Amino acid sequence: MAEPATGTLPGVHVLDVTLRDGGFETDFHWPCDVIMTHPAAVGPVGVDVVELGYLGGVPLEHGVAVAGVGAHLRPEHLAAARFDGVRLAAMVHPTALDSGSGLDVDAYADAGLDLIRLVYHPDWLDPIARLAGRAHEAGLRVSVNIALASRYRPGELAEHAARIADATEPDVLYVADTCGALDPAQVTKFVAAVRAVTDVPVGFHAHDFLSFGYANALAAVVSGARWLDVSVLGLGRGGGNLSAELVLARHRFPGEQLTGRLELFLSHREELAQLAGRPLPDLVPMVCGALNLTPVEEQALRTFAADDGIDMQLAALWLVAAHDRVPSLRADGLRAGWRAEAAAVVA
């Protein structure tokens, strides 16, 4: 069998935006236990940074009539969500906080916030710069997202990037495809244009309105981007965001020993789907594509899981991680590989 086209995305930080950007699907009415559990659910399976929500609310024009707790995170929410190995982030929209004047960044830093994310528009540069300065003084890292990137030409985007870098000294500078209108060729030009005017690491926020989210993310990484935003179930407005399941399965799971670490992720995924009123997509087709499996091998996976009473989604994601360790892709080979790894965990 040819090796699947996977890779670990070396040097790339995976940032989960499920609760923040996906919060628009629930008006940010996430139960507090979901906010607390999310980093523990996604961190052990490959997410580096979790964005829990907004500080100070969202603008009225975003159409959220009565926003829930995820739009008004308090320091105690950050403290309760801390999980070893996962850094916490939150977004601040300048229009929601009266230029950020009422935000106690020190309290959030003390509670465990690592990265504060700011939304850029040319009219907001001064308040962004003030808040970025206060955040740096509190020991926080700063990310600035150039929203509506598709509305600029590459040269214009570069001019804004240079202006932002000079004014805010960000730790990350994001190209955000807010309108979901970019294609891979455009992303390549945009990321290259930003990198040509600043040494600040570049991130890419992909929306999937045209089903280009994953292709655009790969184009961004090839062009030098070192941060990618993902969302479980692709949760987000409109066509949603880049699927966390796809990025993690294709680039973080291969070769990992994930037995015992996937159950919480999958149960949490189910709860998110229920809260957002989303169907729960079958992960098997995605896994088969990622692993270059034939229909016969897909059937062997389904047969093995059914005969052994193993959750199909769990078996599929496990195979992504363990495909190079199983004796064969027949049902008996998958069964032997599963039992060997399960025994190793118990031992």
Short mmCIF file of C-alpha atoms in Angstrom, two decimals:
data_model
loop_
_atom_site.label_atom_id
_atom_site.label_comp_id
_atom_site.label_asym_id
_atom_site.label_seq_id
_atom_site.Cartn_x
_atom_site.Cartn_y
_atom_site.Cartn_z
CA MET A 1 0.00 0.00 0.00
CA ALA A 2 1.29 3.47 -0.84
CA GLU A 3 1.94 5.66 2.16
CA PRO A 4 -0.88 8.14 2.84
CA ALA A 5 -0.11 11.79 2.18
CA THR A 6 0.17 12.74 5.83
CA GLY A 7 2.67 14.87 7.66
CA THR A 8 3.01 16.39 11.08
CA LEU A 9 3.01 20.03 9.94
CA PRO A 10 6.32 20.65 11.72
CA GLY A 11 6.55 24.02 13.39
CA VAL A 12 2.85 24.75 12.88
CA HIS A 13 0.68 25.70 15.86
CA VAL A 14 -2.88 24.36 15.70
CA LEU A 15 -5.33 26.74 17.38
CA ASP A 16 -8.87 25.58 18.13
CA VAL A 17 -11.64 28.18 17.63
CA THR A 18 -14.62 25.89 18.25
CA LEU A 19 -16.06 27.74 21.24
CA ARG A 20 -15.24 31.23 19.95
CA ASP A 21 -16.04 31.20 16.23
CA GLY A 22 -18.36 28.23 16.59
CA GLY A 23 -20.06 30.15 19.38
CA PHE A 24 -22.05 32.06 16.79
CA GLU A 25 -24.03 28.86 16.21
CA THR A 26 -25.24 28.84 19.83
CA ASP A 27 -25.17 32.59 20.57
CA PHE A 28 -22.27 31.65 22.86
CA HIS A 29 -24.57 29.80 25.24
CA TRP A 30 -22.08 27.06 26.01
CA PRO A 31 -22.58 25.32 29.36
CA CYS A 32 -19.73 26.14 31.71
CA ASP A 33 -18.77 22.47 31.95
CA VAL A 34 -18.28 22.40 28.17
CA ILE A 35 -15.96 25.41 28.37
CA MET A 36 -14.06 23.75 31.19
CA THR A 37 -13.79 20.40 29.39
CA HIS A 38 -12.89 21.58 25.89
CA PRO A 39 -9.11 22.03 26.36
CA ALA A 40 -8.88 18.60 28.02
CA ALA A 41 -10.80 17.05 25.12
CA VAL A 42 -8.82 18.55 22.22
CA GLY A 43 -5.38 19.09 23.72
CA PRO A 44 -4.31 15.45 24.09
CA VAL A 45 -5.20 14.74 20.45
CA GLY A 46 -3.05 17.45 18.91
CA VAL A 47 -4.38 20.97 19.56
CA ASP A 48 -1.79 23.43 20.88
CA VAL A 49 -3.93 26.46 21.76
CA VAL A 50 -7.64 26.72 22.61
CA GLU A 51 -9.57 29.95 22.11
CA LEU A 52 -12.34 29.84 24.69
CA GLY A 53 -14.42 32.82 23.52
CA TYR A 54 -14.59 36.60 23.70
CA LEU A 55 -13.65 39.02 26.43
CA GLY A 56 -16.21 41.79 26.76
CA GLY A 57 -18.85 40.67 24.28
CA VAL A 58 -19.44 40.78 20.54
CA PRO A 59 -20.57 43.72 18.39
CA LEU A 60 -24.29 44.21 17.83
CA GLU A 61 -23.86 43.95 14.06
CA HIS A 62 -22.82 40.33 14.48
CA GLY A 63 -26.46 39.44 15.06
CA VAL A 64 -26.17 37.89 18.54
CA ALA A 65 -29.18 39.26 20.40
CA VAL A 66 -28.48 37.87 23.88
CA ALA A 67 -24.99 36.45 24.06
CA GLY A 68 -24.12 33.70 26.50
CA VAL A 69 -21.14 33.23 28.76
CA GLY A 70 -18.77 32.45 25.88
CA ALA A 71 -18.97 36.07 24.76
CA HIS A 72 -18.25 37.42 28.24
CA LEU A 73 -15.51 35.20 29.64
CA ARG A 74 -14.39 36.04 33.14
CA PRO A 75 -11.02 35.16 34.69
CA GLU A 76 -12.58 32.30 36.63
CA HIS A 77 -13.62 30.63 33.36
CA LEU A 78 -10.02 30.67 32.21
CA ALA A 79 -8.81 29.30 35.51
CA ALA A 80 -11.32 26.44 35.44
CA ALA A 81 -10.39 25.47 31.86
CA ARG A 82 -6.64 25.19 32.36
CA PHE A 83 -5.15 21.91 31.21
CA ASP A 84 -1.49 20.93 31.17
CA GLY A 85 0.09 21.28 27.76
CA VAL A 86 -2.66 23.47 26.30
CA ARG A 87 -2.34 27.24 26.04
CA LEU A 88 -5.49 29.35 26.37
CA ALA A 89 -6.55 32.22 24.13
CA ALA A 90 -9.46 34.66 23.93
CA MET A 91 -10.51 37.28 21.42
CA VAL A 92 -11.25 40.93 22.01
CA HIS A 93 -13.31 42.88 19.51
CA PRO A 94 -12.39 46.57 20.00
CA THR A 95 -15.94 47.82 19.39
CA ALA A 96 -17.24 45.63 22.20
CA LEU A 97 -15.04 47.01 24.93
CA ASP A 98 -14.93 50.74 24.36
CA SER A 99 -11.41 50.45 22.99
CA GLY A 100 -10.51 47.90 25.64
CA SER A 101 -10.38 50.48 28.44
CA GLY A 102 -12.30 48.29 30.89
CA LEU A 103 -10.38 45.05 30.37
CA ASP A 104 -8.26 43.90 33.31
CA VAL A 105 -5.64 42.01 31.32
CA ASP A 106 -3.59 41.26 34.43
CA ALA A 107 -6.48 39.32 35.97
CA TYR A 108 -6.86 37.24 32.83
CA ALA A 109 -3.12 36.60 32.64
CA ASP A 110 -3.10 35.47 36.26
CA ALA A 111 -6.02 33.13 35.52
CA GLY A 112 -4.13 31.35 32.76
CA LEU A 113 -4.68 33.32 29.56
CA ASP A 114 -1.66 33.01 27.27
CA LEU A 115 -2.74 34.68 24.01
CA ILE A 116 -5.05 37.62 23.41
CA ARG A 117 -6.40 37.93 19.87
CA LEU A 118 -7.38 41.29 18.39
CA VAL A 119 -9.45 42.01 15.29
CA TYR A 120 -7.99 44.54 12.86
CA HIS A 121 -9.79 47.15 10.82
CA PRO A 122 -7.97 50.32 9.68
CA ASP A 123 -10.16 52.45 11.97
CA TRP A 124 -9.27 50.33 15.00
CA LEU A 125 -5.49 50.48 14.89
CA ASP A 126 -5.07 52.94 17.77
CA PRO A 127 -7.23 51.05 20.29
CA ILE A 128 -5.67 47.78 19.18
CA ALA A 129 -2.19 49.19 19.74
CA ARG A 130 -3.12 50.42 23.23
CA LEU A 131 -4.59 47.08 24.24
CA ALA A 132 -1.67 45.17 22.71
CA GLY A 133 0.74 47.24 24.78
CA ARG A 134 -1.15 46.51 27.98
CA ALA A 135 -1.34 42.83 27.12
CA HIS A 136 2.41 42.61 26.55
CA GLU A 137 3.01 44.36 29.88
CA ALA A 138 0.88 41.66 31.53
CA GLY A 139 3.04 38.95 29.97
CA LEU A 140 0.50 37.92 27.35
CA ARG A 141 1.22 37.11 23.75
CA VAL A 142 -0.73 39.09 21.15
CA SER A 143 -2.26 37.97 17.86
CA VAL A 144 -3.79 40.43 15.41
CA ASN A 145 -6.25 39.09 12.84
CA ILE A 146 -6.51 41.02 9.58
CA ALA A 147 -10.20 40.45 8.98
CA LEU A 148 -11.82 40.55 5.53
CA ALA A 149 -8.52 39.63 3.88
CA SER A 150 -10.23 38.79 0.60
CA ARG A 151 -11.34 42.43 0.28
CA TYR A 152 -7.72 43.57 -0.14
CA ARG A 153 -5.23 43.18 -2.95
CA PRO A 154 -1.96 41.52 -1.87
CA GLY A 155 -0.08 44.81 -1.88
CA GLU A 156 -2.75 46.48 0.24
CA LEU A 157 -2.72 43.59 2.68
CA ALA A 158 1.06 43.92 2.98
CA GLU A 159 0.73 47.65 3.77
CA HIS A 160 -1.76 46.92 6.55
CA ALA A 161 0.44 44.11 7.89
CA ALA A 162 3.46 46.43 8.07
CA ARG A 163 1.38 49.09 9.83
CA ILE A 164 0.04 46.57 12.36
CA ALA A 165 3.49 45.13 13.04
CA ASP A 166 4.94 48.58 13.74
CA ALA A 167 2.06 49.69 15.96
CA THR A 168 1.34 46.55 17.98
CA GLU A 169 4.46 44.35 17.86
CA PRO A 170 2.30 41.24 17.62
CA ASP A 171 3.50 37.72 18.25
CA VAL A 172 1.30 36.39 15.44
CA LEU A 173 -0.27 38.16 12.46
CA TYR A 174 -3.25 36.36 10.95
CA VAL A 175 -4.65 36.47 7.45
CA ALA A 176 -8.35 35.85 8.13
CA ASP A 177 -10.56 34.73 5.25
CA THR A 178 -13.64 36.20 6.90
CA CYS A 179 -15.75 36.00 3.74
CA GLY A 180 -14.61 32.50 2.85
CA ALA A 181 -13.87 33.75 -0.65
CA LEU A 182 -10.20 32.90 -1.16
CA ASP A 183 -8.73 30.07 -3.20
CA PRO A 184 -5.32 28.42 -2.72
CA ALA A 185 -3.58 30.58 -5.33
CA GLN A 186 -4.80 33.75 -3.63
CA VAL A 187 -3.82 32.46 -0.19
CA THR A 188 -0.32 31.78 -1.48
CA LYS A 189 -0.01 35.38 -2.67
CA PHE A 190 -1.48 36.85 0.49
CA VAL A 191 0.73 34.92 2.91
CA ALA A 192 3.81 35.69 0.79
CA ALA A 193 2.89 39.39 0.72
CA VAL A 194 2.65 39.56 4.51
CA ARG A 195 5.88 37.64 5.04
CA ALA A 196 7.68 40.02 2.67
CA VAL A 197 7.10 43.02 4.96
CA THR A 198 7.47 41.53 8.46
CA ASP A 199 9.25 38.78 10.36
CA VAL A 200 6.20 38.25 12.60
CA PRO A 201 4.93 34.64 12.32
CA VAL A 202 1.89 34.44 10.06
CA GLY A 203 -1.32 32.57 10.82
CA PHE A 204 -4.23 31.65 8.59
CA HIS A 205 -7.90 31.51 9.54
CA ALA A 206 -9.82 29.51 6.94
CA HIS A 207 -13.54 29.51 6.39
CA ASP A 208 -14.99 26.70 4.32
CA PHE A 209 -17.78 28.50 2.44
CA LEU A 210 -16.47 27.30 -0.95
CA SER A 211 -15.06 24.00 0.40
CA PHE A 212 -11.55 25.43 0.02
CA GLY A 213 -10.79 25.56 3.75
CA TYR A 214 -8.35 22.66 3.88
CA ALA A 215 -6.72 23.38 0.53
CA ASN A 216 -6.29 27.01 1.56
CA ALA A 217 -4.75 25.99 4.88
CA LEU A 218 -2.22 23.75 3.14
CA ALA A 219 -1.40 26.55 0.70
CA ALA A 220 -0.84 28.89 3.64
CA VAL A 221 1.54 26.45 5.34
CA VAL A 222 3.49 25.83 2.13
CA SER A 223 3.81 29.62 1.82
CA GLY A 224 5.22 29.90 5.32
CA ALA A 225 2.25 30.29 7.66
CA ARG A 226 2.95 28.77 11.07
CA TRP A 227 -0.45 29.04 12.77
CA LEU A 228 -3.71 27.43 11.65
CA ASP A 229 -7.19 27.82 13.13
CA VAL A 230 -9.46 24.78 13.27
CA SER A 231 -12.90 23.99 14.65
CA VAL A 232 -14.43 20.71 15.81
CA LEU A 233 -17.23 19.78 13.40
CA GLY A 234 -16.16 22.84 11.42
CA LEU A 235 -18.43 24.87 13.72
CA GLY A 236 -18.77 28.48 12.65
CA ARG A 237 -21.09 30.81 10.80
CA GLY A 238 -22.17 30.18 7.23
CA GLY A 239 -20.10 27.42 5.68
CA GLY A 240 -18.14 27.01 8.89
CA ASN A 241 -14.45 26.72 9.60
CA LEU A 242 -11.61 24.38 8.77
CA SER A 243 -12.42 20.98 10.28
CA ALA A 244 -10.33 20.11 13.31
CA GLU A 245 -11.00 16.43 12.73
CA LEU A 246 -9.47 16.59 9.25
CA VAL A 247 -6.34 18.50 10.27
CA LEU A 248 -5.75 16.40 13.37
CA ALA A 249 -6.39 13.06 11.67
CA ARG A 250 -4.24 13.82 8.67
CA HIS A 251 -1.40 15.66 10.37
CA ARG A 252 -1.33 15.00 14.12
CA PHE A 253 -2.58 11.45 14.67
CA PRO A 254 -0.29 9.36 12.42
CA GLY A 255 2.24 7.41 14.45
CA GLU A 256 0.81 8.51 17.80
CA GLN A 257 -0.27 6.14 20.57
CA LEU A 258 -3.81 7.45 21.06
CA THR A 259 -5.45 4.46 22.75
CA GLY A 260 -7.29 5.86 25.74
CA ARG A 261 -7.06 9.46 24.53
CA LEU A 262 -9.77 9.54 21.87
CA GLU A 263 -12.84 8.68 23.93
CA LEU A 264 -13.15 12.10 25.58
CA PHE A 265 -12.60 13.86 22.27
CA LEU A 266 -15.37 11.85 20.60
CA SER A 267 -17.88 12.17 23.44
CA HIS A 268 -17.18 15.89 23.62
CA ARG A 269 -17.66 16.12 19.84
CA GLU A 270 -21.07 14.49 20.23
CA GLU A 271 -22.07 16.99 22.92
CA LEU A 272 -20.98 19.92 20.76
CA ALA A 273 -23.07 18.59 17.87
CA GLN A 274 -26.13 18.34 20.10
CA LEU A 275 -25.66 21.85 21.49
CA ALA A 276 -25.18 23.36 18.04
CA GLY A 277 -27.99 21.32 16.46
CA ARG A 278 -25.53 19.83 13.98
CA PRO A 279 -25.58 16.31 12.52
CA LEU A 280 -22.65 14.17 13.58
CA PRO A 281 -20.70 13.30 10.41
CA ASP A 282 -19.27 9.82 9.99
CA LEU A 283 -15.48 10.01 10.22
CA VAL A 284 -14.85 6.78 8.32
CA PRO A 285 -14.88 8.28 4.79
CA MET A 286 -12.43 10.98 5.88
CA VAL A 287 -10.16 8.36 7.45
CA CYS A 288 -10.29 6.21 4.33
CA GLY A 289 -9.26 9.15 2.20
CA ALA A 290 -6.49 10.13 4.58
CA LEU A 291 -5.12 6.58 4.62
CA ASN A 292 -5.57 5.82 0.92
CA LEU A 293 -7.84 2.86 1.72
CA THR A 294 -9.79 0.84 -0.82
CA PRO A 295 -13.54 0.09 -0.37
CA VAL A 296 -12.56 -3.46 0.64
CA GLU A 297 -10.27 -2.11 3.37
CA GLU A 298 -13.02 0.27 4.51
CA GLN A 299 -15.36 -2.69 4.87
CA ALA A 300 -12.71 -4.56 6.87
CA LEU A 301 -12.53 -1.61 9.25
CA ARG A 302 -16.30 -1.55 9.65
CA THR A 303 -16.46 -5.33 10.12
CA PHE A 304 -13.71 -5.34 12.74
CA ALA A 305 -15.38 -2.56 14.74
CA ALA A 306 -18.84 -4.11 14.54
CA ASP A 307 -17.71 -7.63 15.43
CA ASP A 308 -15.66 -6.42 18.39
CA GLY A 309 -18.29 -3.97 19.67
CA ILE A 310 -16.00 -0.97 19.20
CA ASP A 311 -17.44 2.45 18.44
CA MET A 312 -16.94 2.98 14.71
CA GLN A 313 -15.65 6.54 15.06
CA LEU A 314 -13.18 5.45 17.72
CA ALA A 315 -11.92 2.58 15.56
CA ALA A 316 -11.50 4.90 12.57
CA LEU A 317 -9.46 7.52 14.40
CA TRP A 318 -7.41 4.86 16.13
CA LEU A 319 -6.50 3.40 12.74
CA VAL A 320 -5.20 6.77 11.54
CA ALA A 321 -2.79 6.76 14.45
CA ALA A 322 -1.88 3.09 14.29
CA HIS A 323 -2.03 2.20 10.58
CA ASP A 324 1.73 1.59 10.37
CA ARG A 325 1.61 -0.73 13.41
CA VAL A 326 -1.22 -3.09 12.48
CA PRO A 327 -0.27 -6.50 11.00
CA SER A 328 -2.61 -5.98 8.04
CA LEU A 329 -5.65 -4.00 6.92
CA ARG A 330 -7.83 -7.10 7.06
CA ALA A 331 -10.32 -7.40 9.89
CA ASP A 332 -8.17 -9.96 11.73
CA GLY A 333 -5.07 -7.80 11.38
CA LEU A 334 -6.91 -4.74 12.69
CA ARG A 335 -8.24 -6.79 15.59
CA ALA A 336 -4.76 -8.00 16.51
CA GLY A 337 -3.36 -4.46 16.35
CA TRP A 338 -6.17 -3.07 18.49
CA ARG A 339 -5.78 -5.74 21.15
CA ALA A 340 -2.02 -5.36 21.27
CA GLU A 341 -2.28 -1.61 21.86
CA ALA A 342 -5.06 -2.01 24.39
CA ALA A 343 -2.95 -4.55 26.29
CA ALA A 344 0.04 -2.21 26.24
CA VAL A 345 -2.05 0.57 27.78
CA VAL A 346 -3.30 -1.73 30.55
CA ALA A 347 0.22 -2.94 31.27
#
